[in-house]
C-alpha atoms as one frame of an Amber mdcrd trajectory, in Angstrom:
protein
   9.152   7.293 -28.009   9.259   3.624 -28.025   6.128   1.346 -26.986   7.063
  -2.636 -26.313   4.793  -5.718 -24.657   7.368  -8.061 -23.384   5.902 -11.538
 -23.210   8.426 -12.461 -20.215   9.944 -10.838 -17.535  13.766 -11.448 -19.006
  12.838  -9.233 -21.885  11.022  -6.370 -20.105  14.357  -6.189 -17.611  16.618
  -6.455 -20.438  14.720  -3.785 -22.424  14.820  -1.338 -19.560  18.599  -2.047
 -18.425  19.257  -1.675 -21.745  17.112   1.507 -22.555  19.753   4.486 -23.016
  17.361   6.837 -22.143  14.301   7.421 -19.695  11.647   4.512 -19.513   8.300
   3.688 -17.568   6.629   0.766 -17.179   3.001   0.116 -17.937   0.971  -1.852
 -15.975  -2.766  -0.182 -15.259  -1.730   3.334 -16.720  -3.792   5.038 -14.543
  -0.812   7.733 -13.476   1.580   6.917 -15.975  -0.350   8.429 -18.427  -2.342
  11.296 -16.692   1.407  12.631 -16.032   2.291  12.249 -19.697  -0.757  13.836
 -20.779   0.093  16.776 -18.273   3.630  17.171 -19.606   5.272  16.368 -16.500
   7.185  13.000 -18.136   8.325  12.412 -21.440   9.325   8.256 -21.812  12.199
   7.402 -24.554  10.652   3.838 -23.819   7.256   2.676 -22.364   7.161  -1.296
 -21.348   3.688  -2.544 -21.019   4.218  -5.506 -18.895   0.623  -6.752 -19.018
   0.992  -9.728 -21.427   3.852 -11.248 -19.160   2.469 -14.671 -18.200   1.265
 -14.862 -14.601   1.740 -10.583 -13.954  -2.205 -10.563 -13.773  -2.842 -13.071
 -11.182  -3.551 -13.328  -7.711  -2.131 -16.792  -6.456  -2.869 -18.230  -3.122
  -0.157 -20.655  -1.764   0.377 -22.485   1.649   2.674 -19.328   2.388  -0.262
 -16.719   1.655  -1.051 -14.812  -1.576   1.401 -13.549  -4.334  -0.260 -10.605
  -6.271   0.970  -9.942  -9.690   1.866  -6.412 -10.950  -0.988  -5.926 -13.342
  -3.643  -7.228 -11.094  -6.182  -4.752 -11.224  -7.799  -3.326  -8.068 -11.099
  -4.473  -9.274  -9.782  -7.882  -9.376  -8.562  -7.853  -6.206 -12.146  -6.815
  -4.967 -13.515  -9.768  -6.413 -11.263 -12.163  -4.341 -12.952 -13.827  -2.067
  -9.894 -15.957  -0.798  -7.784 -12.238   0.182 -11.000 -10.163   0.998 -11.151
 -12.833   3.855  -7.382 -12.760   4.787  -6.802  -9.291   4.547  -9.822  -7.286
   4.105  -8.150  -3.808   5.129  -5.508  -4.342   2.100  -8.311  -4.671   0.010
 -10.341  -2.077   1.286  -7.373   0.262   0.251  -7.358  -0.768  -2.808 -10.669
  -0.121  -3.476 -10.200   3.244  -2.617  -8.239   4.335  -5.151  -9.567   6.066
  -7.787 -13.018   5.645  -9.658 -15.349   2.570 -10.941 -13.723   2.814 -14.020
  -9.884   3.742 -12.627 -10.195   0.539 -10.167 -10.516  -1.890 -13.815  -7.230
  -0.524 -14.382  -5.093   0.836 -11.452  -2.555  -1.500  -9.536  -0.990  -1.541
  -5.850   2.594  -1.846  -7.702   1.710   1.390  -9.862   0.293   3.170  -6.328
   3.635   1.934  -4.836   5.896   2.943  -7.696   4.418   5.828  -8.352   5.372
   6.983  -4.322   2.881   9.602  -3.477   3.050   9.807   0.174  -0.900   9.735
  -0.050  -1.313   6.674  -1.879  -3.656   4.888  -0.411  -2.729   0.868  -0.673
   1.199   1.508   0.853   0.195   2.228   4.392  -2.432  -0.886   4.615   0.331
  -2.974   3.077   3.140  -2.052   5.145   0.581  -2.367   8.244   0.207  -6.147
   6.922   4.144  -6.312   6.634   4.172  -7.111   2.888   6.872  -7.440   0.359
   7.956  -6.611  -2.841   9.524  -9.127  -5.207  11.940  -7.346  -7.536  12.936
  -8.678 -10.830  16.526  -7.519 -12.313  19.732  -7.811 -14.135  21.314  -8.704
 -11.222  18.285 -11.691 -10.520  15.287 -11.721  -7.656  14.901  -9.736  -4.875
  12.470  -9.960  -1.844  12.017  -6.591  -0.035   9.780  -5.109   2.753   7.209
  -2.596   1.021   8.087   0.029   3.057  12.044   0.039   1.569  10.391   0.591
  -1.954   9.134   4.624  -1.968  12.442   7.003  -0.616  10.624  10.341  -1.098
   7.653  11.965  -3.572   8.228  10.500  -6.686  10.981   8.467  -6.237  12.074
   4.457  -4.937  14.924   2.668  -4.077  14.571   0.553  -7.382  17.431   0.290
  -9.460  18.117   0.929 -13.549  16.095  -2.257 -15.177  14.271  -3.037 -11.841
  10.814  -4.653 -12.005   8.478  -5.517  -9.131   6.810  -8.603 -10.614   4.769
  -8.943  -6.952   3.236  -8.219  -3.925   3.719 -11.029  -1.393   1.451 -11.532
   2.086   2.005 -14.065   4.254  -1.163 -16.167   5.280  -2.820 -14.230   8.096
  -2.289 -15.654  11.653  -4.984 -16.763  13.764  -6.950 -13.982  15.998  -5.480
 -11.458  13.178  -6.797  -8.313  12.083  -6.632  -5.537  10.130  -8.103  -2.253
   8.983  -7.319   0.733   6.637  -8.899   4.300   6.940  -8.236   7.709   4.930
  -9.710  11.004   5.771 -10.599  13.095   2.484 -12.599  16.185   1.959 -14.869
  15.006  -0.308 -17.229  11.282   0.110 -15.085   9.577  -2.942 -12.519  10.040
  -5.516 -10.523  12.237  -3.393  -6.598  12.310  -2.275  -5.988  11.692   1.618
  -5.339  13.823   3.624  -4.398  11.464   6.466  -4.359   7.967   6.609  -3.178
   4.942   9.279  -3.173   1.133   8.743  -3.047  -1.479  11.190  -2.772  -5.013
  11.580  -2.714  -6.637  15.279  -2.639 -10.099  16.330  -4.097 -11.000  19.321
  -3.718 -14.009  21.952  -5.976 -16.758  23.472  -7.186 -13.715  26.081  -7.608
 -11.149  23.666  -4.304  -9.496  24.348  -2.519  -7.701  21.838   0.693 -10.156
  21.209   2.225  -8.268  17.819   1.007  -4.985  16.104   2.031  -2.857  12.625
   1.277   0.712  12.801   1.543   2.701   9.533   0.155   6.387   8.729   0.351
   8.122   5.159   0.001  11.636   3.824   1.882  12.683   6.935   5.902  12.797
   6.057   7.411  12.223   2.414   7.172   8.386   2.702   4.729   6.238   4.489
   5.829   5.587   8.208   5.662   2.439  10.434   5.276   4.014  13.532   6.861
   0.995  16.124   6.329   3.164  19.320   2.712   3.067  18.277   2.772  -0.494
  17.836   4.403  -1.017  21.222   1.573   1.486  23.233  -0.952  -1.180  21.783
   1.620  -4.793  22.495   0.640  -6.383  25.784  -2.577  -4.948  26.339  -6.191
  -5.841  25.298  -7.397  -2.825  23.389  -8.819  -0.549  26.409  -8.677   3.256
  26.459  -5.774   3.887  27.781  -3.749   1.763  25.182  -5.906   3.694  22.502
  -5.000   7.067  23.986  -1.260   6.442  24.081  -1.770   5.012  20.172  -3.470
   7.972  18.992  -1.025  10.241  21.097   2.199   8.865  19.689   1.045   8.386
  16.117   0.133  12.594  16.273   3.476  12.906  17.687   5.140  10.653  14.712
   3.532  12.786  12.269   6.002  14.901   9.868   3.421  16.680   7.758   3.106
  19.910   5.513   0.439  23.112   5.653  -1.043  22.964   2.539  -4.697  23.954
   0.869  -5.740  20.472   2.002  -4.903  20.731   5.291  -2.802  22.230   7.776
   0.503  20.556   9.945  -2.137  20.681  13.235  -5.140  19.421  11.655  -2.912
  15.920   9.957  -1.092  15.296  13.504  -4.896  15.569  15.321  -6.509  13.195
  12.571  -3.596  10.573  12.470  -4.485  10.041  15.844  -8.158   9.819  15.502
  -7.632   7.624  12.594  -5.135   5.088  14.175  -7.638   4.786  16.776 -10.204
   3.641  14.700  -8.769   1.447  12.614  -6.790  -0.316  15.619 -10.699  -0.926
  16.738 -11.809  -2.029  14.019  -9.098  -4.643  13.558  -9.234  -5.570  17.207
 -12.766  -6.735  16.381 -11.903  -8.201  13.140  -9.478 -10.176  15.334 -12.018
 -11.635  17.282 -11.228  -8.546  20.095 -14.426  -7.807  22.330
């Protein structure tokens, strides 16, 4: 096994394009190496991309914020600036793991890594943001939700890096709002979650909507029926009903010790529900 720090991003692509054999990339480590500890992946190459200059920022621009790979979900916490803009990205990020795990974890790792659980990819598809992809073949912008194609597994090719998140600056009357159901208070795995970002109009109507549930089908989904039940409306209880209906009905989950196929499609709705109130009010809704 091989171990390199790249100091720029034109080395760490070359290495891994170049890298005859398998390779992971390093950024917080946090399931990289619990799944080499357990035996389930053996690197030829590891690339720790954390000394790249710039890969541990959080920049805010006119456009809206550019989050580096190794940015820590700590640090993001401690942003004041994106707390404000997007609070329910960040609160999914905080989620993730432990005190200690949160120093080191990343939403690119919790992307890349493509459990259908993870708990950032559903609050950042709800905010419609996008991956910047470094490569042989130059820079890439793509929507988040292109990234993870099953368990395990993303549409990145051979020498692929993403060097960023990207979220636009939040509209006026915008909101949004992440919540996860887990068995346990903390440190758990969800079960079900549902993300959702809604911007609203002068009246308080509902003028554009993202709808995204996790844990629920072998990739995150953006559920655009659910979106439209909520478009055109201020957030009453019929336009929550027909959310919560149609996000149970977009559910494509597994039985399992954690929960059963009828107990995820009943929760995504109770969930979406929720969080669509929550970021109604965050919106300025009343």
């Amino acid at each position: 096994m091989r171990y390199i720090r790249p100091l720029s991003m034109e080395d760490a692509v070359g290495q891994l394009a170049g890298s005859p054999g398998t390779a992971a990339i390093l950024a917080g480590g946090s399931d990289l190496l619990v799944r080499m500890k357990g035996g389930f992946i053996e690197p030829d190459l590891i690339v720790d991309i954390k000394a790249i200059d710039g890969l541990g920022e959080i920049r805010e621009t006119a456009e809206g914020f550019s989050i580096g790979a190794a940015v820590s979900c700590a640090l993001m916490g401690e942003s004041a600036a994106l707390k404000r803009e997007w609070p329910g990205v960040v609160e999914a990020a905080k989620l993730i793991g432990s005190k200690q795990v949160q120093g080191r974890c990343t939403i690119v790792g919790n992307l890349c890594n493509a459990s259908p659980a993870a708990d950032s990819v559903p609050a950042l598809v709800a905010a419609g943001a996008r991956a910047l992809i470094v490569g042989p073949g130059g820079r890439r912008t793509v929507a988040v939700e292109a990234v993870p194609t099953g368990p395990g597994k993303t549409s990145l090719a051979k020498g692929e890096i993403i060097e960023a998140i990207l979220l636009d600056r939040r509209a006026p009357r915008s909101g949004d709002a992440y919540l996860r159901f887990i068995p346990r208070t903390e440190m758990d795995i969800a079960v079900v979650s549902a993300g959702v970002n809604l911007t609203l109009d002068e009246q308080g109507v509902v003028k554009s909507a993202r709808v995204a549930l996790g844990a629920v089908a072998p990739t995150v989904l953006l559920v655009d029926e659910a979106a439209e039940a909520l478009i055109g409306r201020k957030l009453d209880e019929a336009a929550l009903e027909r959310l919560a209906m149609v996000c149970s009905g977009a559910c494509r989950p597994i039985d399992d010790k954690r929960g059963t196929v009828e107990f995820r499609r009943k929760v995504a709705g109770v969930l979406a529900r929720r969080a669509a109130t929550t970021a109604y009010s965050r919106a300025g809704g009343k």
